[in-house]
PDB file of C-alpha atoms in Angstrom:
ATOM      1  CA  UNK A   1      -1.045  16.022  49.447  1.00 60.00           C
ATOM      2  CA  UNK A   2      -2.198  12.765  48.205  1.00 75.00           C
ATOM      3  CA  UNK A   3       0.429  13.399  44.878  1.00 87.00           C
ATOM      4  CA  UNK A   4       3.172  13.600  47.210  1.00 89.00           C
ATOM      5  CA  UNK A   5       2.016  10.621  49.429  1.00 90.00           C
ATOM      6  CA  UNK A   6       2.116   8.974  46.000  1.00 92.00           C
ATOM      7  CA  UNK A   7       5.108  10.001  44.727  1.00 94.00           C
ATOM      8  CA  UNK A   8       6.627   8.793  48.300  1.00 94.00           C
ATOM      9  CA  UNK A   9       5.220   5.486  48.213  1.00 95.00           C
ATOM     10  CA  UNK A  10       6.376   4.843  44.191  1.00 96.00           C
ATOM     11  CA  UNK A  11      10.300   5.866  45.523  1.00 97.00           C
ATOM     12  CA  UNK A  12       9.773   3.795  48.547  1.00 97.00           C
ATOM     13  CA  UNK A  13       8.369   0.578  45.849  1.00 98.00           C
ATOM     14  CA  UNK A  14      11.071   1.692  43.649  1.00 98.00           C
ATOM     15  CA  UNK A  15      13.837   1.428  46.527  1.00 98.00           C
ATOM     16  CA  UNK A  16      12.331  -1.739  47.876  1.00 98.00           C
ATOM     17  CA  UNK A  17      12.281  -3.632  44.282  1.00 98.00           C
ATOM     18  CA  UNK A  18      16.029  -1.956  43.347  1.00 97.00           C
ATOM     19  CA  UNK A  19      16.987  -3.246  46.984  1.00 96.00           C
ATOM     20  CA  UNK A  20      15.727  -7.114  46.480  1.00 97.00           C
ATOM     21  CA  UNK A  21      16.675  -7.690  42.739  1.00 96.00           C
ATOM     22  CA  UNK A  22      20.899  -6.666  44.278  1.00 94.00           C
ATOM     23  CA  UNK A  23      20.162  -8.913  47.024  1.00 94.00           C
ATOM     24  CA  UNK A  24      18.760 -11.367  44.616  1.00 94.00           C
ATOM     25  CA  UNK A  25      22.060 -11.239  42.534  1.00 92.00           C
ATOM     26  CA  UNK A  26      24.327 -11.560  45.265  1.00 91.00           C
ATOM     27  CA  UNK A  27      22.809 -15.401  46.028  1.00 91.00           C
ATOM     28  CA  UNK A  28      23.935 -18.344  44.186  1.00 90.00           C
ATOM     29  CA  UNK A  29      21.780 -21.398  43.653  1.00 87.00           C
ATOM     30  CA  UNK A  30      23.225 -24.742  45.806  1.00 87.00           C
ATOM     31  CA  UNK A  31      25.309 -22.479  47.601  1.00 89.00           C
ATOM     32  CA  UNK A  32      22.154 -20.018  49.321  1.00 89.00           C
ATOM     33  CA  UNK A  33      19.009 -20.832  50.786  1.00 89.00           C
ATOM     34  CA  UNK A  34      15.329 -21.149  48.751  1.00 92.00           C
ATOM     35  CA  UNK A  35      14.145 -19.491  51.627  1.00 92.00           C
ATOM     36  CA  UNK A  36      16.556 -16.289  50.874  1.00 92.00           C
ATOM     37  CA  UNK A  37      15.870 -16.622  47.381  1.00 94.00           C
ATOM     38  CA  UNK A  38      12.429 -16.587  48.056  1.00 95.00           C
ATOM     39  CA  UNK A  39      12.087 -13.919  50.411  1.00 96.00           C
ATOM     40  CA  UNK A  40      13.435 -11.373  48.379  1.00 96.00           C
ATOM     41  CA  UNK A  41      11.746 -12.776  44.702  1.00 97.00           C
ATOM     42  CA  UNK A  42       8.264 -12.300  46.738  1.00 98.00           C
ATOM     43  CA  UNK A  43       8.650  -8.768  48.181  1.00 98.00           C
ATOM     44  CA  UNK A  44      10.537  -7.324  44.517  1.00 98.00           C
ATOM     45  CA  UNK A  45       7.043  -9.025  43.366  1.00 98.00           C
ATOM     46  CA  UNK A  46       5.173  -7.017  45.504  1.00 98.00           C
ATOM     47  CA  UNK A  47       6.974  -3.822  45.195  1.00 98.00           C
ATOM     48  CA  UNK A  48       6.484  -4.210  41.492  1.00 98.00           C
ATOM     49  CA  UNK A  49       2.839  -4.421  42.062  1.00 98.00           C
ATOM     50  CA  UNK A  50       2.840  -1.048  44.040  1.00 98.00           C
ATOM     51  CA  UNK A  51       4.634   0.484  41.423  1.00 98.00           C
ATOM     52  CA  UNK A  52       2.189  -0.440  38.851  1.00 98.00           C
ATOM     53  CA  UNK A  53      -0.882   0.132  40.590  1.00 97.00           C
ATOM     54  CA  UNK A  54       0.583   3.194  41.286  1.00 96.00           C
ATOM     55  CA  UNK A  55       1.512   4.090  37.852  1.00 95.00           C
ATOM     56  CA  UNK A  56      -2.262   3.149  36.871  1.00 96.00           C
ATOM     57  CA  UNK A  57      -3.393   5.807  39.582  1.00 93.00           C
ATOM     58  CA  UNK A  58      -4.924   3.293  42.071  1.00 94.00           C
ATOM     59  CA  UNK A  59      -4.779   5.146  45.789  1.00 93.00           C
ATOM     60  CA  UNK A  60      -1.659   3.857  48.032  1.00 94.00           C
ATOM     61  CA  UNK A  61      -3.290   1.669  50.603  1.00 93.00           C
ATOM     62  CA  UNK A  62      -2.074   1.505  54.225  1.00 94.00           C
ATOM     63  CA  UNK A  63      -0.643  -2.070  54.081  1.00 96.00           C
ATOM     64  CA  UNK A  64       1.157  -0.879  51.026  1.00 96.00           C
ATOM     65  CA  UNK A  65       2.696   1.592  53.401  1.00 95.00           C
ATOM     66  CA  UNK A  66       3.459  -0.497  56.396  1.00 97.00           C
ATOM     67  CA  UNK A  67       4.745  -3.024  54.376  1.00 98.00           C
ATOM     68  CA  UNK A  68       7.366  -1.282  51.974  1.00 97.00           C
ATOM     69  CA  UNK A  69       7.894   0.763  55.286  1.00 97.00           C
ATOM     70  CA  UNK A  70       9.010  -3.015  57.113  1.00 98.00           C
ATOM     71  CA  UNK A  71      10.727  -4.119  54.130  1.00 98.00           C
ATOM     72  CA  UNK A  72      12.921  -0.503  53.803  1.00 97.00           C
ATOM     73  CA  UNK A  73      13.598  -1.004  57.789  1.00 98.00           C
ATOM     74  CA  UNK A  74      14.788  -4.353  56.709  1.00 96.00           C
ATOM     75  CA  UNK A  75      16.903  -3.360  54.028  1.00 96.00           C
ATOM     76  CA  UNK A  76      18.600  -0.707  55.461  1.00 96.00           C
ATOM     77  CA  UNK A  77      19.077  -2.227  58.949  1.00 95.00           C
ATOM     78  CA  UNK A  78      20.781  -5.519  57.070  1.00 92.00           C
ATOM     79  CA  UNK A  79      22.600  -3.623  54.886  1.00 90.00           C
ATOM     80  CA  UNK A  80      26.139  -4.306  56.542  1.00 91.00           C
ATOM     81  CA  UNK A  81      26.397  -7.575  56.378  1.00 88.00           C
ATOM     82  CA  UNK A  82      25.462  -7.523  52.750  1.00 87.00           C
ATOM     83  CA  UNK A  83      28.209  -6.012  51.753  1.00 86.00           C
ATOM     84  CA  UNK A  84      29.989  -7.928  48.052  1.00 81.00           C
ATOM     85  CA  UNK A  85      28.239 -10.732  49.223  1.00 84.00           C
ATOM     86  CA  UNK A  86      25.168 -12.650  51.057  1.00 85.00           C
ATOM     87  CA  UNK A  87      25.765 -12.750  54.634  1.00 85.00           C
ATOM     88  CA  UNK A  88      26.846 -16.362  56.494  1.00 83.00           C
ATOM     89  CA  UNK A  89      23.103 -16.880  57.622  1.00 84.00           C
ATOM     90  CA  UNK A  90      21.621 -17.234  53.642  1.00 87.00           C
ATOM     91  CA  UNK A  91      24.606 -20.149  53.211  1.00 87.00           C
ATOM     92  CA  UNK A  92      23.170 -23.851  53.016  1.00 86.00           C
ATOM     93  CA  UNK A  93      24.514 -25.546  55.661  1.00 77.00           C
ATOM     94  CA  UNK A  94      26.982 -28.866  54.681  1.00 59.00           C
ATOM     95  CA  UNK A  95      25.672 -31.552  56.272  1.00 49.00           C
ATOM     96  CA  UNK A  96      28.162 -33.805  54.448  1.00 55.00           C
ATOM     97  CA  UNK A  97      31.441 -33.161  56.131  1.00 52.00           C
ATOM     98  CA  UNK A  98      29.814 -33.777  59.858  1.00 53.00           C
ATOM     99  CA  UNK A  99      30.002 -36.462  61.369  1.00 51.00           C
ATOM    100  CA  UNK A 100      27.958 -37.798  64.297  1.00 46.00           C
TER     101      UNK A 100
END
């Protein structure tokens, strides 16, 4: 039981860290958010860190599992508007052109 719990939680890291580093490639310094940017760096960092605890044999803690669990939700619920590109909301917003 606890190999396949660990097995689960290294393809659930694994999915989480492929996930961010696409989402990571899709954003363009200048033109995207730090906070996007930095979102996504942080949680391929900590999937990275499951996987290699994992791959060390340390036990998969709960807060591993809620969090890769949130971060998969996440992933998969924003997945649409990801699609060839970053979504309108990750743009920096040009402040130069307004007026007022």
């Amino acid at each position: 039981m606890t190999t396949a719990i660990e097995l689960g939680g290294l393809i659930a890291a694994c999915a989480v860290l492929i996930g961010c580093v696409v989402r990571v490639d899709l954003l363009r310094a200048g033109e995207h958010r730090v906070s996007v940017f930095g979102v996504y760096l942080l949680w391929a960092v900590f999937a990275f860190g499951v996987v290699l605890g994992l791959l060390r044999g340390e036990d998969l803690d709960w807060y591993d599992v809620a969090a890769l669990a949130g971060m998969l939700m996440h992933l998969a619920l924003s997945r649409k508007n990801w699609r060839g590109c970053a979504p309108r909301e990750a743009k920096v917003r040009d402040v130069r052109g307004q007026h007022g």
